mmCIF file of C-alpha atoms in Angstrom:
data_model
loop_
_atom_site.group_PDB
_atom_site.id
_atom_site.type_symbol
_atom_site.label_atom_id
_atom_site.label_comp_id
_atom_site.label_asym_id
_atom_site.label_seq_id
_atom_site.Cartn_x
_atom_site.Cartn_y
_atom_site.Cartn_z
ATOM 1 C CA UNK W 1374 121.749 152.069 239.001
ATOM 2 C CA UNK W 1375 125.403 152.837 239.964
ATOM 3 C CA UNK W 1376 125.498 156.915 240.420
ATOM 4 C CA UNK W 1377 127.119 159.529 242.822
ATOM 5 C CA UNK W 1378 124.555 162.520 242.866
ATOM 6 C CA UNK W 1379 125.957 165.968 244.394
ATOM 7 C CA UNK W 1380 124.171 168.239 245.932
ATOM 8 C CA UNK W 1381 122.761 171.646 244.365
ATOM 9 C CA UNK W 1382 124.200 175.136 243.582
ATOM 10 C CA UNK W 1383 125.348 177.202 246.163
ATOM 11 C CA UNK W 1384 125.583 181.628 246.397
ATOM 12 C CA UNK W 1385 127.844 182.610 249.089
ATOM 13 C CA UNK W 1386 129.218 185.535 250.559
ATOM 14 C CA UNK W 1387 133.592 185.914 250.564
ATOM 15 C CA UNK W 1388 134.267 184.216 254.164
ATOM 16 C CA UNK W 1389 131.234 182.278 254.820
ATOM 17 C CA UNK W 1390 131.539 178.713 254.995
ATOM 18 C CA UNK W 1391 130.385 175.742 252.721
ATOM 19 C CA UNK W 1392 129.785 171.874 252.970
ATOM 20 C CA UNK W 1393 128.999 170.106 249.460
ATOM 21 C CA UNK W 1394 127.577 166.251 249.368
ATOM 22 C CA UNK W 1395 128.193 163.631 246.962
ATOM 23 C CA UNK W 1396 126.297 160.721 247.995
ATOM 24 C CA UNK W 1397 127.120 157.307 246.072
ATOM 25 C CA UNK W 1398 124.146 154.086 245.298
ATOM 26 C CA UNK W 1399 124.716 150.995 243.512
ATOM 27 C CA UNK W 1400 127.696 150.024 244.685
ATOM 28 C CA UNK W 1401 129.786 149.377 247.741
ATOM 29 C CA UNK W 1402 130.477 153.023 248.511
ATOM 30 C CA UNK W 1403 132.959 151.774 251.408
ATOM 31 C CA UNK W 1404 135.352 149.952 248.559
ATOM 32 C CA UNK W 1405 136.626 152.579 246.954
ATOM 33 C CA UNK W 1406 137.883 155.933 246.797
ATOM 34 C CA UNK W 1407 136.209 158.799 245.848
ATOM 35 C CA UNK W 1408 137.931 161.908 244.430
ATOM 36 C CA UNK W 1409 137.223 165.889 243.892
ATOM 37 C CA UNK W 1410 138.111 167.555 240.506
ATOM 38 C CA UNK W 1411 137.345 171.684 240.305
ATOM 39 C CA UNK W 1412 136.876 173.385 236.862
ATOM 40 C CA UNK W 1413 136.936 176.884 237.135
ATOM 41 C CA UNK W 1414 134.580 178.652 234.226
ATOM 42 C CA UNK W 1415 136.005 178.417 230.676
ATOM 43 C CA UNK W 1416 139.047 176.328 232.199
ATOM 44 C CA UNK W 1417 140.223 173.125 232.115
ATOM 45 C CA UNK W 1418 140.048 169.949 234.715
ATOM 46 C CA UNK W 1419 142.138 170.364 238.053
ATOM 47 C CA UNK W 1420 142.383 167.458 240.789
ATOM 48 C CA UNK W 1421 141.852 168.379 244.272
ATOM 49 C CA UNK W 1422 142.453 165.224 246.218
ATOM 50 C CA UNK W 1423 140.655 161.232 247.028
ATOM 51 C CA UNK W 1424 139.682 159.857 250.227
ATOM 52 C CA UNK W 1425 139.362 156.376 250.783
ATOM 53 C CA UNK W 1426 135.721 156.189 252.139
ATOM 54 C CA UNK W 1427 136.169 152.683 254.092
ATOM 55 C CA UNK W 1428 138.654 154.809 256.379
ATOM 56 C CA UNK W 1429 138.877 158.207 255.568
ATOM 57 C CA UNK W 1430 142.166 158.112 253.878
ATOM 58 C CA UNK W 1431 143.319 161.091 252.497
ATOM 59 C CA UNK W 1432 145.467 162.022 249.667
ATOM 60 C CA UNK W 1433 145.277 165.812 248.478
ATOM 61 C CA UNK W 1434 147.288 168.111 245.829
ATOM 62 C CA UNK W 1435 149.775 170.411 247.564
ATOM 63 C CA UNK W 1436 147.350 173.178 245.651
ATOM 64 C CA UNK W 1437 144.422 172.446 247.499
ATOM 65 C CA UNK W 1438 146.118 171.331 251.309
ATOM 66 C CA UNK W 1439 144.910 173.631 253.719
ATOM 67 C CA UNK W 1440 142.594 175.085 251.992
ATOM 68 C CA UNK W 1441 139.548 172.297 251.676
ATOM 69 C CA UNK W 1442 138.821 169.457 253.656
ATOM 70 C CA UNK W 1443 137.303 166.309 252.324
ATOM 71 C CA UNK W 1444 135.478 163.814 254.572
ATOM 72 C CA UNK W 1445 133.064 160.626 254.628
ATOM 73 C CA UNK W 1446 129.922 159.660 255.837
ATOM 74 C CA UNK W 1447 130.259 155.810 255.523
ATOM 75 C CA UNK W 1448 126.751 155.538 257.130
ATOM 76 C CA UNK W 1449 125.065 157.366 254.416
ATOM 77 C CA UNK W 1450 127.323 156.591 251.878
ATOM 78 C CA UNK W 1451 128.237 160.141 251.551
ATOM 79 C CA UNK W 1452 131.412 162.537 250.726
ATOM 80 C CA UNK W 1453 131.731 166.036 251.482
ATOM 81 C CA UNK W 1454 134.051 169.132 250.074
ATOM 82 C CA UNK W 1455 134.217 171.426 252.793
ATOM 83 C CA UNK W 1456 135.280 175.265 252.659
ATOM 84 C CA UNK W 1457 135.306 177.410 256.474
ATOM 85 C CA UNK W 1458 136.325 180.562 254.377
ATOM 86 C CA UNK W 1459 135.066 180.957 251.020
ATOM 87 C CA UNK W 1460 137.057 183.083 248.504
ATOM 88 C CA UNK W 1461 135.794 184.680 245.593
ATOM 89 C CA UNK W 1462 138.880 182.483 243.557
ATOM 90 C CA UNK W 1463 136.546 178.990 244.666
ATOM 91 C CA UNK W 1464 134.039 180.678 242.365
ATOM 92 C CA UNK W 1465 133.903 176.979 239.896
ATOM 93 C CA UNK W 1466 132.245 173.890 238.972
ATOM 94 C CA UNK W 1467 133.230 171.075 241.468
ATOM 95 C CA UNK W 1468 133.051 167.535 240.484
ATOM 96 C CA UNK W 1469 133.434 163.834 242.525
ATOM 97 C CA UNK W 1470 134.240 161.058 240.909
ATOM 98 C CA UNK W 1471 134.551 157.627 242.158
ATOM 99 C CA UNK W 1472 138.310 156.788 241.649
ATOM 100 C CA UNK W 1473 139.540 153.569 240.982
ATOM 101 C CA UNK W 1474 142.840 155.441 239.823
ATOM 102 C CA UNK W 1475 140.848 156.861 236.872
ATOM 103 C CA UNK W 1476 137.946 158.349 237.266
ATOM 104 C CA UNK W 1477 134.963 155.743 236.313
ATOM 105 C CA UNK W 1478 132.266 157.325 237.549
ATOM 106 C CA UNK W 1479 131.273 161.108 237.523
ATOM 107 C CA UNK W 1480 128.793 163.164 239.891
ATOM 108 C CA UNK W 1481 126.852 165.630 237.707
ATOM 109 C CA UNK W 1482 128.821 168.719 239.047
ATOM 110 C CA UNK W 1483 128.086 171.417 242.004
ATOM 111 C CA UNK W 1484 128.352 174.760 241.060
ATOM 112 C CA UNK W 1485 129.699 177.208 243.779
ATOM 113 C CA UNK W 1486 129.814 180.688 243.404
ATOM 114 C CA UNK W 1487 131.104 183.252 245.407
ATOM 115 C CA UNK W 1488 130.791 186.748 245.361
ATOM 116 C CA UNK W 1489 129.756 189.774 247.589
ATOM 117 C CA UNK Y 653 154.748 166.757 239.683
ATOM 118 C CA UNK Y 654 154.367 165.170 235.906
ATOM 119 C CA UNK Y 655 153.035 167.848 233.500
ATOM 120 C CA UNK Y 656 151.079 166.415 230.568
ATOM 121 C CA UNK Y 657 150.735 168.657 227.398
ATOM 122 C CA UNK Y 658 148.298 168.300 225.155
ATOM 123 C CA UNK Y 659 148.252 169.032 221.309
ATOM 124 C CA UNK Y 660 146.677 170.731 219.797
ATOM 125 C CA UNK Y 661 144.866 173.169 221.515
ATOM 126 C CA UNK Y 662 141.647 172.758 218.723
ATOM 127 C CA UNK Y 663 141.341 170.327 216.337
ATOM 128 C CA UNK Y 664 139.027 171.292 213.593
ATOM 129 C CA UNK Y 665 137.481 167.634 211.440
ATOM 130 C CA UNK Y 666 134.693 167.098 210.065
ATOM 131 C CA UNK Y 667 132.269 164.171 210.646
ATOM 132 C CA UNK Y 668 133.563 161.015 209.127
ATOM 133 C CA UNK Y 669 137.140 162.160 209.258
ATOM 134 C CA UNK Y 670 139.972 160.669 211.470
ATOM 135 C CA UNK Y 671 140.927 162.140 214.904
ATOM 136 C CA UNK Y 672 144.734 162.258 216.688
ATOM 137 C CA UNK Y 673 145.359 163.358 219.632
ATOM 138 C CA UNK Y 674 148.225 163.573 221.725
ATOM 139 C CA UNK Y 675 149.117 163.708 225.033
ATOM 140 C CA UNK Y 676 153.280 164.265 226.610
ATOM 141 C CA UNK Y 677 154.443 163.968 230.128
ATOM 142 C CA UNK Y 678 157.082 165.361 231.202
ATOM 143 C CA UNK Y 679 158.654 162.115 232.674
ATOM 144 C CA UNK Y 680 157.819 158.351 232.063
ATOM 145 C CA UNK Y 681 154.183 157.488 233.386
ATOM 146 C CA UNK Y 682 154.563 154.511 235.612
ATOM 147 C CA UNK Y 683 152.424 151.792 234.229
ATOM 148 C CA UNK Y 684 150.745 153.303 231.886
ATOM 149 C CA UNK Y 685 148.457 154.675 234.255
ATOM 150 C CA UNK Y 686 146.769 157.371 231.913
ATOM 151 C CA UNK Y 687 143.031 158.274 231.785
ATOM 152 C CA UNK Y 688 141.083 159.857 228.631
ATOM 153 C CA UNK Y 689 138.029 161.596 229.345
ATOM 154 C CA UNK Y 690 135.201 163.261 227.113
ATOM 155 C CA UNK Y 691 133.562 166.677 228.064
ATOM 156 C CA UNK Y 692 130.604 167.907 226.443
ATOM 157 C CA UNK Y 693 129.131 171.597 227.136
ATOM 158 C CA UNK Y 694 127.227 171.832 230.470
ATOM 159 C CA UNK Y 695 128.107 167.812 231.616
ATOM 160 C CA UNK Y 696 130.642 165.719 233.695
ATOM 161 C CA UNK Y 697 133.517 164.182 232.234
ATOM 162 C CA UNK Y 698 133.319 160.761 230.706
ATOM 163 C CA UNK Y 699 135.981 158.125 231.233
ATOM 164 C CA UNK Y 700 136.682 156.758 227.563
ATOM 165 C CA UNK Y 701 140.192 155.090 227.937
ATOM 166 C CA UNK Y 702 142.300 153.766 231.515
ATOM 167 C CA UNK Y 703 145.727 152.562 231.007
ATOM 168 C CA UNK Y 704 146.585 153.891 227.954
ATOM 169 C CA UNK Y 705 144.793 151.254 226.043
ATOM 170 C CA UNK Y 706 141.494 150.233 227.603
ATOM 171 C CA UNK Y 707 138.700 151.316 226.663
ATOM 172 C CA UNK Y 708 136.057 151.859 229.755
ATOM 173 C CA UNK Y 709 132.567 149.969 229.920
ATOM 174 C CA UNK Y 710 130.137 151.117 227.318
ATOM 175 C CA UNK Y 711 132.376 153.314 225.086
ATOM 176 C CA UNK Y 712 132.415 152.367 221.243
ATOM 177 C CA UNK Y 713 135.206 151.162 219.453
ATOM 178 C CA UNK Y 714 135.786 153.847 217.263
ATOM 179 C CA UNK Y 715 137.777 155.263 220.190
ATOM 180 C CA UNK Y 716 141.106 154.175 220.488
ATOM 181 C CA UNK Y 717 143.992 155.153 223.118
ATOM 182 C CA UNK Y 718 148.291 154.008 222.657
ATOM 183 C CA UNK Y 719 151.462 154.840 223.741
ATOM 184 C CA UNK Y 720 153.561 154.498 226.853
ATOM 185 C CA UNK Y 721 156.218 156.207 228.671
ATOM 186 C CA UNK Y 722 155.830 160.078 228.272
ATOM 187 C CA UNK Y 723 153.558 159.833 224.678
ATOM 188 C CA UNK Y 724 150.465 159.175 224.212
ATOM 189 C CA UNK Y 725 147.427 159.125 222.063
ATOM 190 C CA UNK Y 726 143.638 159.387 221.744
ATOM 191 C CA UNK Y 727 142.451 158.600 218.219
ATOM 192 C CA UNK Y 728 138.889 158.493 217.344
ATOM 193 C CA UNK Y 729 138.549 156.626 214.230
ATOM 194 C CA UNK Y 730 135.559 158.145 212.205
ATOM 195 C CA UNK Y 731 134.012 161.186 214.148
ATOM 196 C CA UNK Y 732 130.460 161.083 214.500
ATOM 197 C CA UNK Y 733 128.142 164.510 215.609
ATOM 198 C CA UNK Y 734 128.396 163.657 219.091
ATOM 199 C CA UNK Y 735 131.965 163.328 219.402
ATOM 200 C CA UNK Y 736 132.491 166.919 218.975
ATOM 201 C CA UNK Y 737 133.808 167.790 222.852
ATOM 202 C CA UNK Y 738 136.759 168.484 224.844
ATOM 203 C CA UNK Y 739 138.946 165.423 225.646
ATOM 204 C CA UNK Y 740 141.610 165.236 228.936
ATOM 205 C CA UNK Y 741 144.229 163.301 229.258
ATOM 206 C CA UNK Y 742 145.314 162.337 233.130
ATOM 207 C CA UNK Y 743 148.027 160.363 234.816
ATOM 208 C CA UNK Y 744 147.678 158.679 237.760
ATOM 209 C CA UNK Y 745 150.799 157.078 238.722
ATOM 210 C CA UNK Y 746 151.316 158.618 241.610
ATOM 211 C CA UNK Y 747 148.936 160.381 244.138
ATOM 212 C CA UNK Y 748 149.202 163.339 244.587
ATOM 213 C CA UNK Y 749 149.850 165.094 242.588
ATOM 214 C CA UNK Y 750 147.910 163.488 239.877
ATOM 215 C CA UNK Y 751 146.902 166.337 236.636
ATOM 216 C CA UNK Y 752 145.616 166.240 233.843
ATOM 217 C CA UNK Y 753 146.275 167.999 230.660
ATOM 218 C CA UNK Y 754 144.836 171.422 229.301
ATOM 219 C CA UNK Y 755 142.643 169.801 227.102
ATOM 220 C CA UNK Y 756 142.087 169.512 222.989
ATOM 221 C CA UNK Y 757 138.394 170.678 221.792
ATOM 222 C CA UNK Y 758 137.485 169.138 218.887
ATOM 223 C CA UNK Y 759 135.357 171.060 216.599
ATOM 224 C CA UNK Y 760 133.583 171.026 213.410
#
């Protein structure tokens, strides 16, 4: 079965750092790129950035440069959103997607909260 | 940075009925590269429609996407119970920035 599962819900303290996983099966994770979407409760769908995950190729909003860092695991077939200070504003749902321009296939979500 | 508007906010139909909706850029989408996507309470997106017009592996025909340039549409031909959702449009034409709209929920 072709799938990208993320990894669970996360609590964190303002400051503290954060890795997420999104590890693809199924497929030839190393083919394609694999993108990060965050939806912040009630709102709507915001894209963060891809990276390619044969080379680590990365392409990221202006919104979200500097303040995430995406990165690949081409052993493991794994992607990861990373945060080194957490904010309570990254309080949100965060989705990857495998991205073959659109998004074709959808992680089931990892929600992050943040809050002291 | 295209800006895509969608309209309306809500669309309020009842099962059976016809649904339209629309999606504007703010300049000409290269290609045709938009994206339609489903969202359901509490689950991922879905991709229903890439380039405009084509609809993704396993969706039903019922949904339908047109247009090119800066307008474009999502119709859903007779709604059934479980299309009731929120549907995206997205461009990606150019990376980054790609966006996607604010979204039309479609209600009961």
């Amino acid at each position: 079965e072709v799938r990208l599962v993320q990894s669970g819900a996360e609590v964190k303290k303002p400051g503290e750092s954060l890795k997420i996983s999104c590890k693809g099966s199924g497929y030839n994770f190393n083919n394609y790129w694999i993108g990060w979407v965050r939806q912040m409760p009630g709102k709507g769908l915001e894209w963060m950035g891809i990276i390619y995950a044969g080379d680590s190729e990365t392409r990221q909003s202006p919104s979200f440069q500097g303040q995430v860092t995406m990165s690949v695991d081409k052993s493991t077939g794994t992607a990861y959103l990373q945060w080194s200070r957490l904010m309570a504003s990254d309080t949100a749902m965060y989705y990857c997607a495998r991205s073959q321009g659109a998004f074709d296939l959808w992680g089931q979500g990892t929600m992050v909260t943040v809050s002291s | 940075e295209i800006v895509l508007t969608q309209s309306p906010g809500t669309l309020s139909l009842s099962p059976g009925e016809r649904a339209t909706l629309s999606c504007r850029a703010s300049q000409n989408v290269g290609g045709n590269q938009l994206a339609w996507y489903q969202q359901k309470p509490g689950q991922a997106p879905r991709l229903l429609i890439h380039a405009a017009s084509s609809r993704a592996t396993g969706i039903p025909d019922r949904f339908s996407g047109s247009g090119s340039g800066t307008d474009f549409t999502l119709t859903i031909s007779r709604l059934e119970s479980e299309d009731f959702a929120v549907y995206y449009c997205q461009h990606y034409a150019s990376a980054p920035p790609v966006t996607f709209g604010g979204g039309t929920k479609v209600e009961i």
